[in-house]
Amino acid sequence: MAAVCIDRLLETVEKPTRYIGGEYNSVHKGSRDVEIRFAFAFPDVYEIGMSHLGLRILYYLINQREDTWCERVFAPWSDMEEIMRREDIPLFALESRDPVKEFDLIGFTLQYEMSYTNVLNMLNLAGIPQLSRDRGLEHPFVIGGGPCAYNSEPLADFFDFFVLGEGEEVIGAVLDLYKQWKSDGKSRGEFLEMAAGLEGVYVPSLYSVEYNSNGTVKGIAPLNGSYPARIKKVIIEDFDAVYFPDRIIVPYMDIVHDRAILELFRGCTRGCRFCQAGMVYRPVREKKPETLMRQAEKLIESTGYEEISLASLSTSDYTQLSPLVRDMIERFGSQGVGISLPSLRIDSFSLDLINEIQKVRKTGLTFAPEAGTQRLRDVINKGVTEEDLLESVGNAFRCGYSTVKLYFMVGLPTETIGDVKGIKDLAYRVIDRYYEADKQSRGKGLKITVSTSCFVPKPFTPFQWEPQDTMELFNKKQDFLKQELRHRAITYNWHQPETSFLEAVFARGDRRLCKVLLKAWGNGCRFDGWMEHFNFKAWMEAFRECGVDPDFYALRRRDYDEFLPWDHIDIGVSKEFLVSEHKKALEGKTTPHCRDGCVNCGITKVFGGGVCDAIGQS
Amino acid sequence: MPLVRVEYEKKGRVAYISHLDLIRVIQRAVRRAGIPVEYTKGFNPHAKISFGPALALGTESCGEMMDVQLEKEMEVKNFIERMNASFPDGIRVTKAEYIPDGSASLTALINAAEYTVQAEYRQGGSGQEGRVSDFFNRREIYIEKTSKKGKKRLIDIVPMILEQKNIEVGGRRLSLDLILETGNERNLKPADLLFSLRAYTGLELENVRIQRQSLLIKRGEKYFTPFQVFK
């Protein structure tokens, strides 16, 4: 393998540190000392991808193996892409600068639908055929993982296989199998057949899709009986003991989440009905505080980071959050290391905790009521009352805070214009609480940021059968809020519905979208999540040219008995549970928190009774 | 409070780290190294380190400078070892010495820098030697500078080329060793000089490699290093 030479070119691109590699704690091995070259690919720019916890974990996990060198590769920004195409420089890995085309495996993490064209673009820049069927023995295997792999049908033609569930558990088996296959000198197809036998591995080319005359999917079935009819995700059963790196790469540039991240627990006990992560990451599994403390110490020592973020899907649900935070402040406060708590829920918002954190570093306050009225919050099972929220906000104001962010969604199922107006009412009540707080104690200069995003129905959620609002309706609702939210303390941010529409198409799409994706890429689409690159017109042309109707995917209500393109994937949560949650949503009935009693989502039936911490502790 | 003056290299891939990013990289390296450095007070505490004049992106250096404020004194050898164990590849401390209390800052002291330039002409041919030496013998060389407010003005860079230590033109190769005026007040970047060299001589250069050799303090006609002069 000959490394690419990019030095002279770096002077002409924006943010050259995206491409130079060699950061502190990055792993360098001799290419002759390893048997497997693995490229961990994140289909977005460096500063986004480097913030991703999954990359940080898997990078070191794979590099623990002496026989494998795992390197990173990100999507080059458009200026770099232009130079690479002009100078004929293939996509290269950051550490060795070797072309990824010559690697053994490329693993893409699929975090959001709007990164799909970047996957195709990266394969093309690498000189790897985009369609899996066009690849030969000389090409790497292209693997996909991450949340979007749970419905990977719109990407089925491009990937050799997908890994469903927690990568820490599967990747070792995949690499062992690869080594065995390589030494046996078998064909590419034979590797895929062998891989299909691994738990949590889905090889789309070994499954065929049948369609009904009305255009819906009739079924997805294995080509023969030796492959599983349903592919079950894999999970880490003992999460406290799961591998966690004692170091992470310290980037040169300011990345999006430029701090040490600890994972308090996986899964979520809440059950918000719009939330895919809350379903697919079940069961809930916590790490012990002493484990987290030990991991924090190692990370701070090995990185020099000045901030530790305690991450999870709902950080305040960590059973021992308060003692953990106090211990960490005691341990790290004197070194100027701050603690941040993302994903704090407002109902269990602890004022003391916030005050403790503030002693070291002041962080902003973010609340996510998601819907403007109690009725709609009950529909989505966001177990938050207005009084909870207002009390928390009032407390925060009395502690000297004056900046609050409020996140909402528009277009949730059953939403009326009254619910939309509820967003305004809630924002104004927050303002009232500010003025009710004592003048001496509250901070100066009240600033409230209200943000609305457009609801995207996701697979494996109780709303997977729901139609999305039309773009016209989204615009109408957000225009209404633009009119209503006119207060000097309020800044209103809204979301362009076009990207949400495409997300809805691909989130619940099937294999017929592969050709649209390829066409859209051909029409120049990439970095679709970036406003400066998003080209909705090119997308709509791609749909037209392929004769595919996007509304069929985004705007159609599905029946319960329709076969969904992800019904052959088993995430452990049963379809019956999702149906019952959907029915309860339409009746405005809530489902309690898992710790108040098991809601029988089905996860313990699939993975055994002991795996869910919520049951163990309730 | 003990103050250490540090000379370090920035070579290879790390030449593409901007000055602002470099400050963060060094801040974190100091924390990793466990050096008893003095921190600023406030919500975002950071190590008290002050840097010499910024280096242009893509330029390597053998002689960058910074002053590090320590909480308590430590052995210089130990300081250097710990720093070097914590730096990413390409950044390396080459020298460190305690400097007297009340020493002037690096930015106040440094007013010159020695650079070497290696390059190749895109086209071969004759007469290059003469064209290059004519250029360096000019009485005035004007370049256009844009001020922070966006105003353009012409300035003569000849007085900013303090020394021509070596100018070699042989075959297709060009090799320069120059001392240029450097600092907040008046600053000549080698890239700007090469730009006007191209403009005046019509010679296209490629494979240009610029290295800053040292940061210097010019007093009268003499040059000193920041380890020799403190006021």
mmCIF file of N, CA, C and O in Angstrom, chain A residues 7-8 20-22 24 94-95 252-254 258 302-304 306 335 358 361, chain B residues 13-14 16-17 21 24-25 28 31-32 43-45 57 85-88 208:
data_model
loop_
_atom_site.group_PDB
_atom_site.id
_atom_site.type_symbol
_atom_site.label_atom_id
_atom_site.label_comp_id
_atom_site.label_asym_id
_atom_site.label_seq_id
_atom_site.Cartn_x
_atom_site.Cartn_y
_atom_site.Cartn_z
ATOM 1 N N ASP A 7 0.315 16.782 1.653
ATOM 2 C CA ASP A 7 0.861 17.928 2.376
ATOM 3 C C ASP A 7 0.680 19.267 1.664
ATOM 4 O O ASP A 7 0.185 20.210 2.250
ATOM 5 N N ARG A 8 1.050 19.329 0.412
ATOM 6 C CA ARG A 8 0.975 20.618 -0.306
ATOM 7 C C ARG A 8 -0.471 21.091 -0.439
ATOM 8 O O ARG A 8 -0.748 22.267 -0.499
ATOM 9 N N ILE A 20 -5.266 15.762 8.844
ATOM 10 C CA ILE A 20 -3.847 15.440 9.052
ATOM 11 C C ILE A 20 -3.627 14.202 9.913
ATOM 12 O O ILE A 20 -2.639 13.512 9.758
ATOM 13 N N GLY A 21 -4.524 13.878 10.831
ATOM 14 C CA GLY A 21 -4.329 12.687 11.671
ATOM 15 C C GLY A 21 -3.147 12.859 12.617
ATOM 16 O O GLY A 21 -2.569 13.945 12.722
ATOM 17 N N GLY A 22 -2.780 11.768 13.280
ATOM 18 C CA GLY A 22 -1.632 11.814 14.187
ATOM 19 C C GLY A 22 -1.916 12.526 15.488
ATOM 20 O O GLY A 22 -0.996 12.888 16.222
ATOM 21 N N TYR A 24 -2.978 13.206 19.401
ATOM 22 C CA TYR A 24 -2.542 12.520 20.614
ATOM 23 C C TYR A 24 -3.512 11.379 20.920
ATOM 24 O O TYR A 24 -4.729 11.559 20.869
ATOM 25 N N LEU A 94 -6.999 8.260 8.049
ATOM 26 C CA LEU A 94 -6.277 9.361 8.688
ATOM 27 C C LEU A 94 -4.919 8.953 9.245
ATOM 28 O O LEU A 94 -3.968 9.714 9.167
ATOM 29 N N GLU A 95 -4.833 7.772 9.841
ATOM 30 C CA GLU A 95 -3.592 7.406 10.517
ATOM 31 C C GLU A 95 -2.461 7.125 9.530
ATOM 32 O O GLU A 95 -1.394 7.721 9.611
ATOM 33 N N TYR A 252 -6.970 18.160 17.335
ATOM 34 C CA TYR A 252 -6.318 19.469 17.287
ATOM 35 C C TYR A 252 -7.367 20.571 17.228
ATOM 36 O O TYR A 252 -7.210 21.634 17.779
ATOM 37 N N MET A 253 -8.435 20.296 16.490
ATOM 38 C CA MET A 253 -9.425 21.350 16.273
ATOM 39 C C MET A 253 -10.540 21.235 17.305
ATOM 40 O O MET A 253 -10.650 20.243 18.021
ATOM 41 N N ASP A 254 -11.351 22.260 17.355
ATOM 42 C CA ASP A 254 -12.463 22.301 18.279
ATOM 43 C C ASP A 254 -13.602 21.491 17.676
ATOM 44 O O ASP A 254 -14.268 21.935 16.750
ATOM 45 N N ASP A 258 -16.187 18.424 22.472
ATOM 46 C CA ASP A 258 -14.752 18.374 22.720
ATOM 47 C C ASP A 258 -14.518 18.134 24.203
ATOM 48 O O ASP A 258 -14.117 19.042 24.934
ATOM 49 N N SER A 302 -5.329 10.746 30.769
ATOM 50 C CA SER A 302 -4.757 10.429 29.465
ATOM 51 C C SER A 302 -5.084 11.460 28.382
ATOM 52 O O SER A 302 -4.498 11.417 27.312
ATOM 53 N N THR A 303 -6.036 12.363 28.652
ATOM 54 C CA THR A 303 -6.409 13.317 27.605
ATOM 55 C C THR A 303 -6.089 14.762 27.951
ATOM 56 O O THR A 303 -5.875 15.582 27.070
ATOM 57 N N GLY A 304 -6.115 15.101 29.245
ATOM 58 C CA GLY A 304 -5.962 16.505 29.611
ATOM 59 C C GLY A 304 -7.222 17.306 29.356
ATOM 60 O O GLY A 304 -7.214 18.534 29.399
ATOM 61 N N GLU A 306 -10.731 19.183 29.937
ATOM 62 C CA GLU A 306 -11.144 20.027 31.049
ATOM 63 C C GLU A 306 -12.626 19.864 31.364
ATOM 64 O O GLU A 306 -13.187 20.591 32.152
ATOM 65 N N GLN A 335 -8.800 20.570 39.934
ATOM 66 C CA GLN A 335 -7.978 20.608 38.711
ATOM 67 C C GLN A 335 -8.626 21.451 37.617
ATOM 68 O O GLN A 335 -8.163 21.449 36.491
ATOM 69 N N GLN A 358 -22.340 24.234 38.895
ATOM 70 C CA GLN A 358 -22.063 25.631 38.607
ATOM 71 C C GLN A 358 -20.815 26.145 39.311
ATOM 72 O O GLN A 358 -20.205 27.097 38.863
ATOM 73 N N ARG A 361 -17.968 25.064 36.536
ATOM 74 C CA ARG A 361 -18.200 25.662 35.227
ATOM 75 C C ARG A 361 -19.689 25.882 35.043
ATOM 76 O O ARG A 361 -20.484 25.006 35.369
ATOM 77 N N ARG B 13 3.199 16.767 10.223
ATOM 78 C CA ARG B 13 1.747 16.973 10.113
ATOM 79 C C ARG B 13 1.261 18.165 10.932
ATOM 80 O O ARG B 13 0.360 18.880 10.521
ATOM 81 N N VAL B 14 1.868 18.347 12.113
ATOM 82 C CA VAL B 14 1.353 19.389 13.007
ATOM 83 C C VAL B 14 1.596 20.803 12.484
ATOM 84 O O VAL B 14 1.096 21.772 13.054
ATOM 85 N N TYR B 16 0.217 21.952 10.170
ATOM 86 C CA TYR B 16 -1.093 22.408 9.693
ATOM 87 C C TYR B 16 -2.070 22.719 10.830
ATOM 88 O O TYR B 16 -3.253 22.910 10.597
ATOM 89 N N ILE B 17 -1.574 22.753 12.043
ATOM 90 C CA ILE B 17 -2.413 23.184 13.170
ATOM 91 C C ILE B 17 -2.306 24.706 13.267
ATOM 92 O O ILE B 17 -1.207 25.242 13.324
ATOM 93 N N ASP B 21 -5.569 26.631 17.508
ATOM 94 C CA ASP B 21 -5.683 25.213 17.861
ATOM 95 C C ASP B 21 -4.453 24.756 18.638
ATOM 96 O O ASP B 21 -4.551 23.962 19.568
ATOM 97 N N ARG B 24 -4.693 25.324 22.310
ATOM 98 C CA ARG B 24 -5.494 24.316 23.002
ATOM 99 C C ARG B 24 -4.730 22.997 23.138
ATOM 100 O O ARG B 24 -4.750 22.360 24.184
ATOM 101 N N VAL B 25 -4.030 22.618 22.077
ATOM 102 C CA VAL B 25 -3.248 21.376 22.104
ATOM 103 C C VAL B 25 -2.224 21.444 23.246
ATOM 104 O O VAL B 25 -2.056 20.494 24.011
ATOM 105 N N ARG B 28 -3.788 21.290 26.812
ATOM 106 C CA ARG B 28 -4.161 19.929 27.213
ATOM 107 C C ARG B 28 -2.934 19.078 27.489
ATOM 108 O O ARG B 28 -2.942 18.239 28.387
ATOM 109 N N ARG B 31 -1.774 19.735 30.934
ATOM 110 C CA ARG B 31 -2.620 19.090 31.935
ATOM 111 C C ARG B 31 -2.299 17.583 32.023
ATOM 112 O O ARG B 31 -2.170 17.027 33.101
ATOM 113 N N ARG B 32 -2.140 16.970 30.856
ATOM 114 C CA ARG B 32 -1.794 15.539 30.839
ATOM 115 C C ARG B 32 -0.449 15.285 31.509
ATOM 116 O O ARG B 32 -0.260 14.286 32.178
ATOM 117 N N PHE B 43 -14.592 30.910 35.431
ATOM 118 C CA PHE B 43 -15.386 29.750 35.046
ATOM 119 C C PHE B 43 -14.683 28.837 34.063
ATOM 120 O O PHE B 43 -14.978 27.660 33.990
ATOM 121 N N ASN B 44 -13.775 29.390 33.274
ATOM 122 C CA ASN B 44 -13.051 28.554 32.333
ATOM 123 C C ASN B 44 -11.557 28.638 32.595
ATOM 124 O O ASN B 44 -10.813 29.257 31.842
ATOM 125 N N PRO B 45 -11.104 28.009 33.677
ATOM 126 C CA PRO B 45 -9.699 28.133 34.022
ATOM 127 C C PRO B 45 -8.787 27.549 32.949
ATOM 128 O O PRO B 45 -9.111 26.510 32.374
ATOM 129 N N LEU B 57 0.297 28.982 8.914
ATOM 130 C CA LEU B 57 -0.189 27.617 8.714
ATOM 131 C C LEU B 57 0.610 26.938 7.598
ATOM 132 O O LEU B 57 0.803 27.510 6.530
ATOM 133 N N ALA B 85 6.563 13.765 26.635
ATOM 134 C CA ALA B 85 5.770 12.534 26.686
ATOM 135 C C ALA B 85 4.298 12.837 26.402
ATOM 136 O O ALA B 85 3.543 11.962 26.014
ATOM 137 N N SER B 86 3.891 14.085 26.598
ATOM 138 C CA SER B 86 2.473 14.430 26.450
ATOM 139 C C SER B 86 2.125 15.087 25.124
ATOM 140 O O SER B 86 0.959 15.306 24.843
ATOM 141 N N PHE B 87 3.126 15.440 24.342
ATOM 142 C CA PHE B 87 2.829 16.124 23.076
ATOM 143 C C PHE B 87 2.503 15.137 21.966
ATOM 144 O O PHE B 87 3.031 14.028 21.949
ATOM 145 N N PRO B 88 1.642 15.534 21.035
ATOM 146 C CA PRO B 88 1.475 14.699 19.842
ATOM 147 C C PRO B 88 2.764 14.712 19.030
ATOM 148 O O PRO B 88 3.596 15.611 19.194
ATOM 149 N N VAL B 208 7.496 23.892 -2.313
ATOM 150 C CA VAL B 208 8.065 24.909 -1.430
ATOM 151 C C VAL B 208 8.015 24.408 0.009
ATOM 152 O O VAL B 208 6.981 23.949 0.479
#
